[in-house]
């Protein structure tokens, strides 16, 4: 039998028989590697250990130290869960079961919703199956046989998947756990070698779902779980989940009286008094950042004739996600994004190269017709606002403008105690425009990223079809990643809207549009801040900064004067005049996470002082009111905390 050359990650090479598996090569390298092996990559493609090598190849063995291992574990654990469900609930239909950033889920069609006792039973059966160390085996079935098999089992959803995913193929990939009777699924894999590798997993919750996420399709039950490479990582993750429940913006927002929802306005938040303060603080903060940076604030209409959306392409490609209305026989759509309106504003005048860059900023509400089943607090809504901006620039200005934007993003997130990480997404397989234009744009983005001196990732091929982009993630106080800001170059919309400027040569040229949002949406950013701070906002961003607490009725007049002087100094202050004991008032203020409590009693009234208590530091002693105001204003100005 002929031999082939297998190149390993360290550059060394091994000669093995053609047809040897990845597991065989691991054994040639060392018995320890073979024992630790979970899967392999062959020429960059993730495969099972049973994958046969038929020609020269680059091979890396995946172990639990490899970056691919966690997703592999989670996908395999999803299959293990499905095996347990099908054994405990005969007649169940299986949907899909992918790995996610936080764990995995699997969708099922069942006769009744799952209850907590079901999850406990499923998890116990998973542990039993894992203890049996059952083999995961990839089998290639004739396509017709696979269709007949799943149809006979009463799994029309699997039949539909095979028909959609494998047109023209003679064979399809299916995975068994032990054998077809124990569990089988239509799946391209790969998976771990056997169930015994899966030891650190936990089922978390269930929810209603729909086949392919469409409420018109088959209702399903989704089971969420998570899996890690070892018990210590799982335990740490479960602790983070418990902490996340305490910080959940829906719970904290209700407790602090920030916002509410109502069934008559699904997916649209009602901002209560304190929440409206937060909203306005964000809006005014962003104006204070952008206007000195050369932006002008504009307001475009909320409802546009469909002709606008036809020009932008949204009518053809996004109409299902828009709210549509009709007026006097004309079809209209509520705007789902601000950019088309900004293009009309730009095109309303003759523009000169001397005016560029032109920077528009807008905060008006947007509407997207999200499915009711995916609406989640402030993070997935139907009505929202963005700190939306569009910069119209010449090709030669791209690098400088993007660098300005990057530094702006860093400044904004720094003010909230967050550090963004950056990712450059480059030209996808399907794109509009010339390769040379894309190369220039990507080069300019790289230069801008290099200029700010922070590390960044490159995600090759993940750019939008109309231009490359830079995305920003932030990690909150308990280690969760949130995607927020984005910067996108756009060559396509200036063509669609025939945008022009008169150049130095007195000829017409096409500008480049830079779409950018720093907060993203106000709703999502406020949700992030609530959970990051657990509702204990820094002084400058707290809806109520100071509460004045008179000890008895005879101290109320002095307390009112303190509150009035705080307000006159620009601090957001409240007065708690309730006839309650001072200890109770302090506890209430702590629960409301108010940064400072000023207690006024006989001594304070007589000496014109206040007894200062901090939310985090407790009793700070007596101060003159003037000293407290000066310290508080300094803390606000420095955006401390």
Coordinates of C-alpha atoms in Angstrom, one line a residue:
X1 CA 0.0 0.0 0.0
X2 CA 1.3 3.5 -0.8
X3 CA 2.5 5.9 1.8
X4 CA 1.6 9.5 2.3
X5 CA 3.3 12.4 4.2
X6 CA 1.5 13.9 7.1
X7 CA 2.8 17.3 8.3
X8 CA 2.3 18.1 12.0
X9 CA 1.9 21.6 13.6
X10 CA 5.6 21.7 14.7
X11 CA 6.6 21.3 11.1
X12 CA 7.8 17.7 11.5
X13 CA 6.5 15.0 9.1
X14 CA 5.4 11.4 9.4
X15 CA 5.0 8.8 6.7
X16 CA 2.0 6.5 7.1
X17 CA 0.0 4.2 4.9
X18 CA -2.6 5.8 2.7
X19 CA -6.0 5.3 4.4
X20 CA -4.6 5.7 7.9
X21 CA -7.0 7.5 10.2
X22 CA -6.2 10.6 12.3
X23 CA -6.3 8.4 15.4
X24 CA -3.6 6.1 13.8
X25 CA -1.3 9.1 13.2
X26 CA -1.8 10.3 16.8
X27 CA -0.7 6.8 17.9
X28 CA 2.4 7.1 15.7
X29 CA 3.3 10.4 17.4
X30 CA 2.8 9.1 21.0
X31 CA 0.6 6.9 23.0
X32 CA -0.3 9.8 25.3
X33 CA -1.5 11.9 22.3
X34 CA -3.6 9.1 21.1
X35 CA -5.2 8.8 24.5
X36 CA -5.9 12.5 24.8
X37 CA -7.1 12.9 21.2
X38 CA -10.7 14.1 20.7
X39 CA -10.7 15.0 17.0
X40 CA -8.3 16.4 14.4
X41 CA -7.9 19.1 11.8
X42 CA -6.9 18.0 8.3
X43 CA -5.8 20.9 6.1
X44 CA -7.6 23.2 8.5
X45 CA -10.9 21.2 8.5
X46 CA -12.2 19.7 11.7
X47 CA -12.8 16.0 11.4
X48 CA -13.4 12.9 13.5
X49 CA -10.5 10.7 14.6
X50 CA -11.8 8.0 12.2
X51 CA -11.2 10.3 9.2
X52 CA -9.1 8.5 6.6
X53 CA -6.1 10.2 5.2
X54 CA -5.8 9.4 1.5
X55 CA -3.2 11.9 0.4
X56 CA -0.5 14.2 1.8
X57 CA -2.0 16.5 4.4
X58 CA -1.4 18.9 7.2
X59 CA -2.8 17.4 10.4
X60 CA -3.2 18.6 14.0
X61 CA -4.7 16.5 16.8
X62 CA -7.4 18.2 18.8
X63 CA -7.1 17.6 22.6
X64 CA -8.9 19.3 25.5
X65 CA -6.2 22.0 25.3
X66 CA -7.2 22.9 21.7
X67 CA -9.4 26.0 20.9
X68 CA -11.8 23.7 19.0
X69 CA -12.4 21.4 21.9
X70 CA -15.1 23.2 23.8
X71 CA -17.5 23.6 20.8
X72 CA -16.8 19.9 20.0
X73 CA -17.7 18.9 23.6
X74 CA -20.9 20.9 23.5
X75 CA -22.1 19.7 20.2
X76 CA -21.5 16.1 21.3
X77 CA -23.3 16.8 24.6
X78 CA -26.3 18.1 22.6
X79 CA -26.5 14.7 20.9
X80 CA -26.1 13.0 24.2
X81 CA -29.1 15.0 25.5
X82 CA -31.1 14.1 22.5
X83 CA -30.4 10.4 23.0
X84 CA -31.6 10.7 26.6
X85 CA -34.8 12.6 25.5
X86 CA -35.7 10.0 22.8
X87 CA -35.3 7.2 25.4
X88 CA -37.4 8.9 28.0
X89 CA -40.1 10.3 25.7
X90 CA -40.9 7.8 23.0
X91 CA -42.3 9.4 19.9
X92 CA -40.5 12.7 20.3
X93 CA -39.3 14.4 17.2
X94 CA -35.8 15.9 17.1
X95 CA -35.1 19.2 15.6
X96 CA -31.6 20.7 15.6
X97 CA -29.0 20.8 18.4
X98 CA -26.1 23.2 17.9
X99 CA -23.3 24.3 20.2
X100 CA -23.4 28.0 21.3
X101 CA -21.1 30.5 22.9
X102 CA -22.6 29.6 26.3
X103 CA -23.3 25.9 25.9
X104 CA -25.8 24.1 23.6
X105 CA -29.5 23.6 23.0
X106 CA -31.7 21.1 21.2
X107 CA -35.3 21.5 19.9
X108 CA -37.9 18.8 20.3
X109 CA -41.5 18.2 19.3
X110 CA -43.2 16.7 22.4
X111 CA -46.7 16.1 23.5
X112 CA -46.4 18.5 26.5
X113 CA -43.9 21.1 27.7
X114 CA -41.0 19.9 29.7
X115 CA -41.1 20.6 33.5
X116 CA -38.1 20.8 35.9
X117 CA -38.6 17.2 36.9
X118 CA -38.1 16.2 33.2
X119 CA -34.8 18.1 33.1
X120 CA -33.6 16.2 36.2
X121 CA -34.5 12.9 34.6
X122 CA -32.9 13.8 31.3
X123 CA -29.7 14.8 32.9
X124 CA -29.6 11.6 35.0
X125 CA -30.1 9.5 31.8
X126 CA -27.3 11.5 30.1
X127 CA -24.9 10.6 33.0
X128 CA -25.9 7.0 32.6
X129 CA -25.2 7.0 28.9
X130 CA -21.9 8.9 29.5
X131 CA -20.8 6.3 32.0
X132 CA -21.3 3.5 29.4
X133 CA -18.6 5.2 27.2
X134 CA -20.7 4.6 24.0
X135 CA -19.0 5.2 20.7
X136 CA -20.0 8.1 18.4
X137 CA -19.8 6.8 14.9
X138 CA -20.2 8.6 11.6
X139 CA -22.0 6.6 9.0
X140 CA -22.5 7.6 5.4
X141 CA -25.9 6.5 4.2
X142 CA -27.4 6.5 0.8
X143 CA -29.6 9.6 0.6
X144 CA -32.7 7.6 -0.3
X145 CA -32.2 5.2 2.6
X146 CA -31.8 8.2 5.1
X147 CA -35.0 9.8 3.8
X148 CA -36.9 6.5 4.2
X149 CA -35.4 5.8 7.6
X150 CA -36.3 9.1 9.2
X151 CA -39.8 9.1 7.5
X152 CA -40.5 5.6 8.9
X153 CA -39.5 6.8 12.4
X154 CA -42.0 9.6 12.2
X155 CA -39.4 12.4 12.0
X156 CA -40.6 14.7 9.1
X157 CA -38.4 17.5 10.3
X158 CA -35.3 15.4 9.7
X159 CA -36.6 14.5 6.3
X160 CA -37.0 18.2 5.5
X161 CA -33.5 19.0 6.7
X162 CA -32.0 16.2 4.5
X163 CA -33.9 17.4 1.5
X164 CA -32.9 21.0 2.0
X165 CA -29.2 20.4 3.0
X166 CA -28.2 17.6 0.6
X167 CA -29.7 18.3 -2.9
X168 CA -27.8 16.4 -5.5
X169 CA -25.8 14.3 -3.0
X170 CA -25.8 10.5 -3.2
X171 CA -24.8 10.0 0.5
X172 CA -25.6 11.9 3.7
X173 CA -23.7 12.0 7.0
X174 CA -25.5 10.5 10.1
X175 CA -24.1 9.9 13.6
X176 CA -25.0 7.1 15.9
X177 CA -24.3 6.8 19.6
X178 CA -23.6 3.1 20.0
X179 CA -26.1 2.1 17.3
X180 CA -29.2 3.2 15.5
X181 CA -31.5 2.0 18.2
X182 CA -29.7 4.0 21.0
X183 CA -29.6 7.2 19.0
X184 CA -29.0 8.4 15.4
X185 CA -29.1 11.9 13.9
X186 CA -28.5 13.5 10.6
X187 CA -25.4 15.6 11.2
X188 CA -22.1 16.5 9.6
X189 CA -20.2 16.4 12.9
X190 CA -17.6 16.0 14.0
X191 CA -18.0 14.5 17.5
X192 CA -15.9 13.2 20.4
X193 CA -14.9 9.5 20.1
X194 CA -17.2 8.3 22.8
X195 CA -19.7 9.4 25.4
X196 CA -17.2 8.7 28.3
X197 CA -15.4 11.9 27.3
X198 CA -18.4 14.0 28.4
X199 CA -18.5 14.5 32.2
X200 CA -19.0 18.1 33.0
X201 CA -22.4 19.1 31.8
X202 CA -25.6 20.7 33.2
X203 CA -29.1 21.2 31.8
X204 CA -30.3 24.7 32.6
X205 CA -33.8 25.6 31.3
X206 CA -36.5 25.1 28.7
X207 CA -38.4 27.5 26.5
X208 CA -41.0 27.5 23.8
X209 CA -39.5 27.6 20.3
X210 CA -40.6 27.2 16.7
X211 CA -39.1 25.2 13.9
X212 CA -36.6 27.4 12.1
X213 CA -37.6 30.2 14.5
X214 CA -40.7 31.0 12.6
X215 CA -43.9 31.3 14.6
X216 CA -45.9 29.9 11.6
X217 CA -44.0 26.6 11.9
X218 CA -44.2 23.6 14.2
X219 CA -44.1 24.6 17.9
X220 CA -41.2 23.0 19.8
X221 CA -39.6 22.8 23.2
X222 CA -36.0 24.0 23.4
X223 CA -33.8 22.6 26.2
X224 CA -30.8 24.6 27.1
X225 CA -27.7 23.2 28.6
X226 CA -24.0 23.8 29.0
X227 CA -20.9 21.7 29.0
X228 CA -17.2 22.3 29.9
X229 CA -14.0 20.4 29.7
X230 CA -13.8 19.8 33.4
X231 CA -16.0 20.2 36.6
X232 CA -14.1 23.2 37.9
X233 CA -14.9 25.2 34.7
X234 CA -18.5 24.1 34.9
X235 CA -18.8 25.1 38.5
X236 CA -17.4 28.5 37.8
X237 CA -19.8 29.0 34.9
X238 CA -22.8 28.0 37.0
X239 CA -21.8 30.5 39.6
X240 CA -21.7 33.1 36.9
X241 CA -25.2 32.1 35.9
X242 CA -26.4 32.6 39.4
X243 CA -24.7 36.0 39.5
X244 CA -26.2 36.9 36.1
X245 CA -29.7 36.1 37.5
X246 CA -29.2 38.6 40.2
X247 CA -28.0 41.2 37.7
X248 CA -30.7 40.4 35.1
X249 CA -31.7 43.8 33.7
X250 CA -35.4 42.8 33.6
X251 CA -35.4 42.1 37.4
X252 CA -33.1 45.0 38.4
X253 CA -35.0 47.4 36.0
X254 CA -38.3 46.5 37.7
X255 CA -36.8 46.7 41.3
X256 CA -35.3 50.2 40.5
X257 CA -38.4 51.5 38.7
X258 CA -36.6 52.1 35.4
X259 CA -38.9 50.6 32.8
X260 CA -41.9 48.3 32.2
X261 CA -43.5 46.4 29.3
X262 CA -47.2 45.8 28.5
X263 CA -48.9 43.2 26.4
X264 CA -50.6 45.9 24.3
X265 CA -47.2 47.2 23.1
X266 CA -45.1 44.0 22.7
X267 CA -41.4 44.6 22.3
X268 CA -41.6 48.3 23.2
X269 CA -40.3 49.6 26.6
X270 CA -42.2 52.1 28.7
X271 CA -39.5 54.2 30.3
X272 CA -40.5 55.2 33.8
X273 CA -39.3 58.4 35.5
X274 CA -35.9 57.1 36.6
X275 CA -35.4 55.1 33.4
X276 CA -36.1 58.2 31.4
X277 CA -33.4 60.0 33.3
X278 CA -31.0 57.3 32.3
X279 CA -32.1 57.6 28.7
X280 CA -31.7 61.3 28.6
X281 CA -28.3 61.0 30.3
X282 CA -27.1 58.7 27.5
X283 CA -28.6 60.9 24.8
X284 CA -27.1 64.1 26.2
X285 CA -23.8 62.4 26.9
X286 CA -23.5 61.3 23.3
X287 CA -24.4 64.7 22.0
X288 CA -21.7 66.1 24.2
X289 CA -19.2 63.7 22.7
X290 CA -20.2 64.0 19.0
X291 CA -21.0 67.7 18.5
X292 CA -17.5 68.8 19.4
X293 CA -16.3 66.1 17.1
X294 CA -17.9 67.7 14.1
X295 CA -21.3 65.9 14.0
X296 CA -24.6 67.7 13.3
X297 CA -27.8 66.2 14.7
X298 CA -30.6 65.6 12.3
X299 CA -34.1 64.1 12.5
X300 CA -35.5 62.3 9.5
X301 CA -39.1 61.1 9.2
X302 CA -40.2 57.8 10.8
X303 CA -42.5 56.7 8.0
X304 CA -41.3 56.6 4.4
X305 CA -43.0 55.7 1.1
X306 CA -42.0 52.3 -0.2
X307 CA -40.1 54.0 -3.0
X308 CA -37.3 54.8 -0.5
X309 CA -37.1 51.2 0.6
X310 CA -37.1 50.0 -3.0
X311 CA -34.1 52.3 -3.7
X312 CA -32.2 51.1 -0.6
X313 CA -33.1 47.4 -1.4
X314 CA -34.9 46.9 1.9
X315 CA -38.2 46.4 0.2
X316 CA -36.9 43.4 -1.7
X317 CA -34.7 41.9 1.1
X318 CA -36.0 43.2 4.5
X319 CA -39.7 43.8 4.1
X320 CA -40.7 40.9 6.3
X321 CA -38.9 42.6 9.2
X322 CA -40.6 46.0 8.7
X323 CA -43.8 47.4 10.0
X324 CA -45.9 48.4 7.0
X325 CA -48.7 50.9 6.9
X326 CA -51.0 52.3 4.1
X327 CA -52.1 55.9 3.6
X328 CA -54.3 57.1 0.8
X329 CA -53.5 54.0 -1.2
X330 CA -49.7 54.4 -0.8
X331 CA -47.7 51.7 0.8
X332 CA -45.4 53.0 3.5
X333 CA -42.9 51.5 6.0
X334 CA -41.7 52.5 9.4
X335 CA -38.0 53.0 9.3
X336 CA -35.9 50.2 10.6
X337 CA -32.6 52.1 10.2
X338 CA -31.6 55.7 9.8
X339 CA -29.2 55.5 6.9
X340 CA -31.7 56.0 3.9
X341 CA -33.0 59.2 5.5
X342 CA -29.5 60.5 5.9
X343 CA -28.8 59.7 2.3
X344 CA -31.8 61.9 1.3
X345 CA -30.5 64.7 3.4
X346 CA -27.1 64.5 1.9
X347 CA -28.5 64.4 -1.6
X348 CA -30.7 67.5 -1.0
X349 CA -27.8 69.9 -1.8
X350 CA -24.8 70.0 -4.1
X351 CA -21.8 68.9 -2.1
X352 CA -18.2 70.0 -2.4
X353 CA -15.0 68.1 -1.4
X354 CA -14.4 71.1 0.9
X355 CA -17.4 70.1 3.0
X356 CA -16.3 66.5 3.5
X357 CA -16.3 64.7 5.9
X358 CA -20.0 65.4 6.6
X359 CA -21.1 63.7 9.8
X360 CA -24.8 63.1 10.7
X361 CA -26.1 61.9 14.0
X362 CA -29.6 60.8 14.9
X363 CA -31.5 59.3 17.8
X364 CA -35.0 58.9 16.6
X365 CA -37.0 55.7 17.2
X366 CA -36.6 52.7 14.8
X367 CA -39.0 49.8 14.4
X368 CA -38.3 46.2 13.4
X369 CA -40.9 43.5 13.3
X370 CA -39.2 40.9 15.4
X371 CA -41.0 37.6 16.1
X372 CA -42.8 37.6 19.4
X373 CA -41.0 34.5 20.5
X374 CA -37.5 36.1 20.4
X375 CA -38.4 39.4 22.3
X376 CA -36.3 39.5 25.4
X377 CA -36.3 42.5 27.8
X378 CA -34.4 45.4 26.4
X379 CA -31.9 43.2 24.5
X380 CA -34.4 42.2 21.7
X381 CA -37.2 44.7 21.1
X382 CA -39.4 46.0 18.3
X383 CA -38.9 49.7 19.0
X384 CA -35.5 51.1 19.8
X385 CA -33.2 54.0 19.2
X386 CA -29.6 54.1 18.2
X387 CA -26.8 56.6 18.6
X388 CA -26.7 56.4 14.8
X389 CA -24.2 58.2 12.7
X390 CA -23.2 58.3 9.0
X391 CA -20.0 59.9 7.8
X392 CA -19.7 60.9 4.1
X393 CA -16.0 60.9 3.1
X394 CA -13.7 60.8 0.2
X395 CA -11.7 57.7 -0.5
X396 CA -8.6 59.5 0.8
X397 CA -10.3 60.3 4.1
X398 CA -11.3 56.8 5.1
X399 CA -8.2 56.0 7.2
X400 CA -8.2 59.3 9.1
X401 CA -12.0 59.2 9.7
X402 CA -11.9 55.6 11.0
X403 CA -9.0 56.3 13.3
X404 CA -11.1 59.2 14.8
X405 CA -14.0 56.8 15.2
X406 CA -11.9 54.2 16.9
X407 CA -10.5 56.7 19.4
X408 CA -14.1 58.0 20.0
X409 CA -15.3 54.5 20.8
X410 CA -12.4 53.9 23.2
X411 CA -13.2 57.2 25.0
X412 CA -16.9 56.5 25.3
X413 CA -16.5 52.9 26.6
X414 CA -13.7 54.1 28.9
X415 CA -16.2 56.6 30.5
X416 CA -18.4 53.6 31.4
X417 CA -15.6 51.5 32.8
X418 CA -15.6 49.2 29.8
X419 CA -12.7 48.2 27.5
X420 CA -13.7 47.2 24.0
X421 CA -12.0 44.6 21.9
X422 CA -11.9 45.0 18.1
X423 CA -12.5 42.7 15.2
X424 CA -11.9 43.5 11.5
X425 CA -14.1 41.6 9.1
X426 CA -12.9 41.4 5.5
X427 CA -14.3 40.7 2.0
X428 CA -16.8 37.9 1.9
X429 CA -17.1 35.3 -0.9
X430 CA -20.0 37.2 -2.4
X431 CA -19.4 41.0 -2.6
X432 CA -20.3 44.0 -4.6
X433 CA -17.7 46.3 -6.2
X434 CA -14.1 45.8 -7.4
X435 CA -11.5 43.8 -5.6
X436 CA -9.1 46.8 -5.8
X437 CA -11.6 49.0 -4.0
X438 CA -12.0 46.3 -1.2
X439 CA -8.3 46.0 -0.9
X440 CA -7.9 49.7 -0.5
X441 CA -10.7 49.9 2.1
X442 CA -9.3 47.0 4.1
X443 CA -5.9 48.5 4.0
X444 CA -7.2 51.8 5.4
X445 CA -9.1 50.0 8.2
X446 CA -5.9 48.1 9.1
X447 CA -3.9 51.3 9.2
X448 CA -6.5 52.9 11.5
X449 CA -6.5 49.9 13.8
X450 CA -2.7 49.8 14.0
X451 CA -2.6 53.6 14.7
X452 CA -4.7 53.3 17.9
X453 CA -2.2 50.7 19.2
X454 CA -4.6 48.1 20.5
X455 CA -4.7 44.4 19.5
X456 CA -7.5 43.3 17.2
X457 CA -8.7 40.1 15.5
X458 CA -9.2 39.6 11.8
X459 CA -12.2 37.6 10.7
X460 CA -11.4 36.8 7.1
X461 CA -14.5 36.8 4.8
X462 CA -17.0 38.0 7.4
X463 CA -17.5 41.5 6.1
X464 CA -20.9 42.7 4.8
X465 CA -21.5 42.3 1.1
X466 CA -21.2 46.1 0.6
X467 CA -18.0 46.7 2.5
X468 CA -15.6 45.6 5.3
X469 CA -16.4 46.4 9.0
X470 CA -15.0 46.7 12.5
X471 CA -17.0 45.3 15.3
X472 CA -16.5 45.9 19.0
X473 CA -17.2 43.5 22.0
X474 CA -17.0 44.4 25.6
X475 CA -16.8 42.1 28.6
X476 CA -19.0 42.9 31.6
X477 CA -18.2 42.6 35.3
X478 CA -18.9 38.9 35.4
X479 CA -17.1 38.0 32.2
X480 CA -19.9 38.0 29.6
X481 CA -19.3 39.3 26.1
X482 CA -21.6 41.9 24.6
X483 CA -21.4 43.0 21.0
X484 CA -22.1 46.8 20.8
X485 CA -20.4 49.3 18.5
X486 CA -19.8 48.8 14.8
X487 CA -18.1 50.7 12.0
X488 CA -19.0 49.7 8.4
X489 CA -17.7 51.0 5.1
X490 CA -20.4 51.2 2.4
X491 CA -19.8 51.7 -1.3
X492 CA -23.1 50.3 -2.4
X493 CA -25.7 52.8 -1.0
X494 CA -23.9 55.9 -2.5
X495 CA -24.5 54.1 -5.9
X496 CA -28.1 53.3 -5.2
X497 CA -28.9 56.8 -4.0
X498 CA -26.6 58.5 -6.6
X499 CA -24.7 60.4 -4.0
X500 CA -22.1 62.8 -5.3
X501 CA -19.7 65.6 -4.4
X502 CA -17.8 68.0 -6.7
X503 CA -14.1 67.3 -6.4
X504 CA -11.0 69.5 -6.6
X505 CA -11.0 68.7 -10.4
X506 CA -14.5 70.2 -10.6
X507 CA -15.9 66.8 -11.6
X508 CA -18.5 64.7 -9.8
X509 CA -17.3 61.9 -7.6
X510 CA -18.9 59.3 -5.4
X511 CA -18.5 59.5 -1.6
X512 CA -17.9 56.6 0.7
X513 CA -20.4 56.2 3.6
X514 CA -19.2 55.0 7.0
X515 CA -22.1 53.6 9.1
X516 CA -21.3 53.7 12.8
X517 CA -23.0 53.3 16.1
X518 CA -21.1 53.4 19.4
X519 CA -23.8 52.4 22.0
X520 CA -25.5 50.3 19.4
X521 CA -29.1 50.7 20.6
X522 CA -29.9 52.7 23.7
X523 CA -32.1 49.8 24.9
X524 CA -29.4 47.1 24.6
X525 CA -26.7 49.5 26.0
X526 CA -28.8 50.3 29.1
X527 CA -29.4 46.6 29.6
X528 CA -25.6 46.1 29.4
X529 CA -25.0 48.8 32.0
X530 CA -27.7 47.6 34.3
X531 CA -26.1 44.1 34.3
X532 CA -22.5 45.3 34.4
X533 CA -23.1 47.5 37.4
X534 CA -25.9 45.3 38.9
X535 CA -27.9 48.5 39.0
X536 CA -25.3 50.3 41.2
X537 CA -24.5 52.9 38.7
X538 CA -21.5 55.3 39.2
X539 CA -22.5 58.7 40.6
X540 CA -22.4 60.6 37.3
X541 CA -24.9 58.1 35.7
X542 CA -27.2 57.3 38.6
X543 CA -30.9 58.4 38.1
X544 CA -30.9 59.5 41.7
X545 CA -27.5 60.6 43.0
X546 CA -28.3 61.7 46.5
X547 CA -31.2 61.1 48.9
X548 CA -31.7 63.3 52.0
X549 CA -33.0 61.4 55.1
X550 CA -34.4 63.5 58.0
X551 CA -34.3 61.5 61.3
X552 CA -37.6 63.1 62.6
X553 CA -40.3 65.5 61.5
X554 CA -38.5 68.4 63.2
X555 CA -35.6 67.9 60.8
X556 CA -37.7 68.0 57.7
X557 CA -37.3 71.8 57.0
X558 CA -33.6 71.6 57.1
X559 CA -33.6 68.4 55.0
X560 CA -35.7 70.2 52.4
X561 CA -33.2 73.1 52.2
X562 CA -30.4 70.5 51.8
X563 CA -32.3 68.9 48.9
X564 CA -32.9 72.2 47.3
X565 CA -29.2 73.3 47.5
X566 CA -28.2 69.9 46.0
X567 CA -30.6 70.4 43.1
X568 CA -29.4 74.0 42.6
X569 CA -25.8 72.7 42.3
X570 CA -27.0 70.3 39.5
X571 CA -27.2 67.1 41.5
X572 CA -30.2 64.8 41.2
X573 CA -31.5 64.6 44.7
X574 CA -34.6 63.3 46.5
X575 CA -36.0 63.7 49.9
X576 CA -37.4 60.8 51.9
X577 CA -40.0 62.4 54.3
X578 CA -41.8 59.3 55.3
X579 CA -42.5 58.8 58.9
X580 CA -40.2 55.7 59.2
X581 CA -37.2 55.0 61.4
X582 CA -33.9 56.1 59.9
X583 CA -32.5 52.6 59.7
X584 CA -35.4 51.6 57.5
X585 CA -34.9 54.6 55.2
X586 CA -31.2 53.8 54.9
X587 CA -32.0 50.2 54.0
X588 CA -34.5 51.4 51.4
X589 CA -31.9 53.7 49.8
X590 CA -29.4 50.9 49.7
X591 CA -31.9 48.7 47.9
X592 CA -32.5 51.5 45.4
X593 CA -28.7 51.6 45.0
X594 CA -28.5 55.4 45.5
X595 CA -24.8 56.4 45.7
X596 CA -25.1 58.8 48.7
X597 CA -27.4 59.2 51.7
X598 CA -27.3 62.4 53.7
X599 CA -28.8 62.0 57.2
X600 CA -30.0 65.2 58.9
X601 CA -30.7 65.3 62.7
X602 CA -30.4 67.7 65.5
X603 CA -26.6 68.2 65.2
X604 CA -26.6 68.5 61.5
X605 CA -29.5 71.1 61.6
X606 CA -27.7 73.1 64.2
X607 CA -24.3 73.0 62.5
X608 CA -25.4 73.2 58.9
X609 CA -23.7 69.9 58.1
X610 CA -24.8 66.5 56.8
X611 CA -23.9 63.0 57.9
X612 CA -22.7 61.3 54.8
X613 CA -23.3 57.6 54.0
X614 CA -22.0 56.0 50.9
X615 CA -23.7 53.1 49.1
X616 CA -20.4 51.1 49.1
X617 CA -18.4 52.7 51.9
X618 CA -21.0 53.1 54.7
X619 CA -20.7 55.9 57.2
X620 CA -18.3 58.6 56.0
X621 CA -18.9 61.0 58.9
X622 CA -20.1 64.6 58.9
X623 CA -19.3 67.2 56.3
X624 CA -20.4 70.7 55.5
X625 CA -22.9 70.7 52.7
X626 CA -20.5 72.8 50.6
X627 CA -17.7 70.3 51.0
X628 CA -20.0 67.4 50.1
X629 CA -21.3 69.2 47.0
X630 CA -17.8 70.0 45.9
X631 CA -16.6 66.4 46.3
X632 CA -19.7 65.0 44.5
X633 CA -19.4 67.4 41.6
X634 CA -15.7 66.5 41.2
X635 CA -16.6 62.8 41.2
X636 CA -19.3 63.4 38.5
X637 CA -16.8 65.4 36.4
X638 CA -14.2 62.7 36.5
X639 CA -16.8 60.0 35.8
X640 CA -15.3 58.0 38.6
X641 CA -16.6 54.4 39.3

